PDB file of C-alpha atoms in Angstrom:
ATOM      1  CA  MET G   1      40.252 -13.725 -97.540  1.00 94.00           C
ATOM      2  CA  TYR G   2      41.747 -10.494 -98.841  1.00 96.00           C
ATOM      3  CA  ALA G   3      40.510  -8.516 -95.825  1.00 97.00           C
ATOM      4  CA  ALA G   4      42.014 -11.117 -93.491  1.00 97.00           C
ATOM      5  CA  CYS G   5      45.372 -10.774 -95.258  1.00 97.00           C
ATOM      6  CA  LYS G   6      45.218  -6.965 -95.141  1.00 97.00           C
ATOM      7  CA  ASN G   7      44.198  -6.855 -91.471  1.00 97.00           C
ATOM      8  CA  GLY G   8      46.383  -9.694 -90.243  1.00 97.00           C
ATOM      9  CA  ASP G   9      43.413 -11.746 -89.048  1.00 97.00           C
ATOM     10  CA  LEU G  10      45.074 -15.163 -89.035  1.00 97.00           C
ATOM     11  CA  LYS G  11      42.080 -16.920 -87.477  1.00 97.00           C
ATOM     12  CA  LYS G  12      39.737 -15.642 -90.214  1.00 97.00           C
ATOM     13  CA  LEU G  13      42.294 -16.439 -92.919  1.00 96.00           C
ATOM     14  CA  LYS G  14      42.533 -20.039 -91.702  1.00 96.00           C
ATOM     15  CA  GLN G  15      38.735 -20.336 -91.642  1.00 95.00           C
ATOM     16  CA  VAL G  16      38.385 -19.027 -95.196  1.00 94.00           C
ATOM     17  CA  CYS G  17      41.150 -21.302 -96.467  1.00 91.00           C
ATOM     18  CA  GLU G  18      39.499 -24.293 -94.791  1.00 89.00           C
ATOM     19  CA  LYS G  19      36.252 -23.474 -96.602  1.00 89.00           C
ATOM     20  CA  TYR G  20      38.104 -23.345 -99.914  1.00 83.00           C
ATOM     21  CA  LYS G  21      39.808 -26.646 -99.110  1.00 79.00           C
ATOM     22  CA  THR G  22      36.422 -28.249 -98.532  1.00 79.00           C
ATOM     23  CA  ILE G  23      34.810 -26.749-101.628  1.00 75.00           C
ATOM     24  CA  LEU G  24      37.759 -27.581-103.901  1.00 75.00           C
ATOM     25  CA  LYS G  25      38.432 -30.958-102.235  1.00 72.00           C
ATOM     26  CA  ILE G  26      42.046 -30.018-101.521  1.00 63.00           C
ATOM     27  CA  SER G  27      44.152 -32.732 -99.916  1.00 62.00           C
ATOM     28  CA  GLU G  28      47.732 -33.980 -99.961  1.00 63.00           C
ATOM     29  CA  THR G  29      46.927 -35.945-103.115  1.00 60.00           C
ATOM     30  CA  ASN G  30      45.165 -32.913-104.636  1.00 56.00           C
ATOM     31  CA  PRO G  31      47.180 -29.899-103.426  1.00 61.00           C
ATOM     32  CA  ASN G  32      45.304 -27.343-105.515  1.00 69.00           C
ATOM     33  CA  ASN G  33      46.305 -23.891-104.293  1.00 80.00           C
ATOM     34  CA  GLU G  34      45.068 -21.967-107.344  1.00 84.00           C
ATOM     35  CA  PHE G  35      42.489 -20.103-105.260  1.00 88.00           C
ATOM     36  CA  LEU G  36      45.394 -18.259-103.640  1.00 92.00           C
ATOM     37  CA  TYR G  37      46.569 -17.008-107.040  1.00 92.00           C
ATOM     38  CA  ARG G  38      43.329 -15.153-107.729  1.00 92.00           C
ATOM     39  CA  ALA G  39      43.797 -11.415-107.512  1.00 96.00           C
ATOM     40  CA  ASP G  40      41.565  -9.057-105.581  1.00 96.00           C
ATOM     41  CA  PRO G  41      39.835  -6.212-107.488  1.00 96.00           C
ATOM     42  CA  GLN G  42      43.003  -4.100-107.176  1.00 97.00           C
ATOM     43  CA  GLY G  43      45.161  -6.881-108.692  1.00 97.00           C
ATOM     44  CA  PHE G  44      46.911  -8.226-105.592  1.00 97.00           C
ATOM     45  CA  PHE G  45      47.278 -11.874-104.577  1.00 97.00           C
ATOM     46  CA  PRO G  46      46.702 -12.780-100.893  1.00 97.00           C
ATOM     47  CA  LEU G  47      50.450 -13.308-100.334  1.00 97.00           C
ATOM     48  CA  ASP G  48      51.135  -9.859-101.824  1.00 97.00           C
ATOM     49  CA  LEU G  49      48.724  -8.295 -99.342  1.00 98.00           C
ATOM     50  CA  THR G  50      50.463  -9.916 -96.374  1.00 98.00           C
ATOM     51  CA  VAL G  51      53.757  -8.335 -97.464  1.00 97.00           C
ATOM     52  CA  ILE G  52      52.308  -4.922 -98.353  1.00 97.00           C
ATOM     53  CA  ASN G  53      50.441  -4.686 -95.035  1.00 97.00           C
ATOM     54  CA  GLU G  54      53.237  -6.266 -92.963  1.00 97.00           C
ATOM     55  CA  ARG G  55      51.272  -9.302 -91.756  1.00 97.00           C
ATOM     56  CA  ILE G  56      54.100 -11.802 -91.227  1.00 96.00           C
ATOM     57  CA  GLU G  57      51.992 -14.438 -89.430  1.00 97.00           C
ATOM     58  CA  CYS G  58      49.527 -14.583 -92.329  1.00 97.00           C
ATOM     59  CA  CYS G  59      52.401 -14.603 -94.810  1.00 97.00           C
ATOM     60  CA  ARG G  60      54.051 -17.571 -93.094  1.00 96.00           C
ATOM     61  CA  PHE G  61      50.745 -19.438 -92.861  1.00 96.00           C
ATOM     62  CA  LEU G  62      50.022 -19.072 -96.588  1.00 95.00           C
ATOM     63  CA  PHE G  63      53.578 -19.789 -97.646  1.00 94.00           C
ATOM     64  CA  GLU G  64      54.090 -22.819 -95.420  1.00 91.00           C
ATOM     65  CA  THR G  65      50.606 -24.336 -95.631  1.00 89.00           C
ATOM     66  CA  TYR G  66      49.997 -23.889 -99.347  1.00 88.00           C
ATOM     67  CA  ASN G  67      53.556 -23.803-100.720  1.00 86.00           C
ATOM     68  CA  LEU G  68      52.978 -20.480-102.438  1.00 91.00           C
ATOM     69  CA  ASN G  69      55.570 -19.082-104.782  1.00 91.00           C
ATOM     70  CA  PRO G  70      56.550 -15.515-103.823  1.00 94.00           C
ATOM     71  CA  LEU G  71      57.838 -15.029-107.386  1.00 91.00           C
ATOM     72  CA  GLN G  72      54.376 -15.551-108.916  1.00 92.00           C
ATOM     73  CA  VAL G  73      53.635 -12.383-110.871  1.00 93.00           C
ATOM     74  CA  ASN G  74      50.205 -10.819-110.271  1.00 95.00           C
ATOM     75  CA  PRO G  75      48.086  -8.943-112.871  1.00 95.00           C
ATOM     76  CA  LEU G  76      49.863  -5.709-111.891  1.00 95.00           C
ATOM     77  CA  GLY G  77      53.211  -7.166-112.942  1.00 93.00           C
ATOM     78  CA  ASN G  78      54.715  -7.631-109.483  1.00 93.00           C
ATOM     79  CA  SER G  79      55.199 -10.429-106.994  1.00 94.00           C
ATOM     80  CA  ALA G  80      55.351 -10.794-103.218  1.00 95.00           C
ATOM     81  CA  MET G  81      59.144 -10.952-103.582  1.00 93.00           C
ATOM     82  CA  ALA G  82      59.146  -7.696-105.579  1.00 93.00           C
ATOM     83  CA  TYR G  83      56.952  -5.974-102.979  1.00 95.00           C
ATOM     84  CA  SER G  84      59.330  -7.204-100.257  1.00 94.00           C
ATOM     85  CA  LYS G  85      62.183  -5.497-102.042  1.00 91.00           C
ATOM     86  CA  ASP G  86      60.334  -2.383-103.223  1.00 91.00           C
ATOM     87  CA  LEU G  87      58.769  -1.648 -99.840  1.00 94.00           C
ATOM     88  CA  ASN G  88      61.954  -2.472 -97.933  1.00 93.00           C
ATOM     89  CA  ARG G  89      60.311  -5.373 -96.083  1.00 93.00           C
ATOM     90  CA  ILE G  90      63.624  -6.955 -95.131  1.00 92.00           C
ATOM     91  CA  ALA G  91      62.106  -9.605 -92.836  1.00 93.00           C
ATOM     92  CA  TYR G  92      59.910 -10.879 -95.690  1.00 94.00           C
ATOM     93  CA  LEU G  93      62.724 -10.783 -98.226  1.00 90.00           C
ATOM     94  CA  ARG G  94      64.973 -12.714 -95.848  1.00 91.00           C
ATOM     95  CA  TYR G  95      62.177 -15.202 -95.101  1.00 94.00           C
ATOM     96  CA  PHE G  96      61.519 -15.869 -98.802  1.00 92.00           C
ATOM     97  CA  ILE G  97      65.227 -16.216 -99.568  1.00 87.00           C
ATOM     98  CA  ASP G  98      65.871 -18.470 -96.561  1.00 89.00           C
ATOM     99  CA  ASN G  99      63.008 -20.715 -97.684  1.00 89.00           C
ATOM    100  CA  SER G 100      63.729 -20.572-101.423  1.00 82.00           C
ATOM    101  CA  LYS G 101      64.186 -24.357-101.627  1.00 78.00           C
ATOM    102  CA  LYS G 102      60.416 -24.691-101.256  1.00 78.00           C
ATOM    103  CA  TYR G 103      59.747 -22.946-104.554  1.00 74.00           C
ATOM    104  CA  LEU G 104      63.138 -23.026-106.314  1.00 71.00           C
ATOM    105  CA  PRO G 105      64.795 -26.303-105.312  1.00 60.00           C
ATOM    106  CA  THR G 106      67.539 -26.054-107.938  1.00 60.00           C
ATOM    107  CA  ARG G 107      68.486 -22.390-107.476  1.00 55.00           C
ATOM    108  CA  THR G 108      71.072 -20.820-105.219  1.00 58.00           C
ATOM    109  CA  VAL G 109      70.454 -17.616-103.302  1.00 57.00           C
ATOM    110  CA  GLU G 110      72.781 -15.858-105.733  1.00 59.00           C
ATOM    111  CA  ASP G 111      70.612 -17.010-108.651  1.00 60.00           C
ATOM    112  CA  LEU G 112      67.518 -15.859-106.808  1.00 58.00           C
ATOM    113  CA  LEU G 113      68.945 -12.367-106.439  1.00 60.00           C
ATOM    114  CA  THR G 114      70.501 -12.053-109.882  1.00 58.00           C
ATOM    115  CA  ILE G 115      68.718 -14.314-112.390  1.00 58.00           C
ATOM    116  CA  VAL G 116      65.195 -15.313-111.339  1.00 56.00           C
ATOM    117  CA  PRO G 117      62.597 -12.704-112.409  1.00 59.00           C
ATOM    118  CA  CYS G 118      60.242 -11.260-109.825  1.00 60.00           C
ATOM    119  CA  THR G 119      58.505  -8.665-112.003  1.00 61.00           C
ATOM    120  CA  ALA G 120      56.540  -8.761-115.241  1.00 62.00           C
ATOM    121  CA  ILE G 121      59.433  -7.163-117.119  1.00 61.00           C
ATOM    122  CA  GLN G 122      61.633 -10.098-116.116  1.00 65.00           C
ATOM    123  CA  GLN G 123      63.837  -8.245-113.629  1.00 64.00           C
ATOM    124  CA  SER G 124      65.577 -10.056-110.814  1.00 62.00           C
ATOM    125  CA  PRO G 125      65.395  -8.465-107.334  1.00 60.00           C
ATOM    126  CA  LEU G 126      68.968  -7.216-107.753  1.00 56.00           C
ATOM    127  CA  GLN G 127      68.277  -5.706-111.201  1.00 61.00           C
ATOM    128  CA  ALA G 128      65.154  -3.999-109.910  1.00 59.00           C
ATOM    129  CA  ALA G 129      67.045  -2.602-106.910  1.00 57.00           C
ATOM    130  CA  ILE G 130      69.774  -1.165-109.116  1.00 54.00           C
ATOM    131  CA  GLU G 131      67.322   0.709-111.345  1.00 55.00           C
TER     132      GLU G 131
END
């Protein structure tokens, strides 16, 4: 799964996710997406890898199919949102902000940029950008 995210192999990523869905009995009544919050040996989540390696199709697939939260902090203390900002991946940052209602239904875009933490030290994207 991690290699598929790094290389942008959407077909392989879908196959691997389907296998996990079968093994974990994932369905609409059991939407368990925890397998996508397991870090690789370097500490990155699959969604992180799609941002770092600029694999937008894989990013959209994971985000839309499994309702992943780009603010989920990985073992390294960062999130897909933080990598979007830190690596100047504007298309990803815009995509996550435009679709923020999927993971932050009660927050405004302004809150997302100024209040909601995206790093382990509880910095918002705007705070992290300023420092």
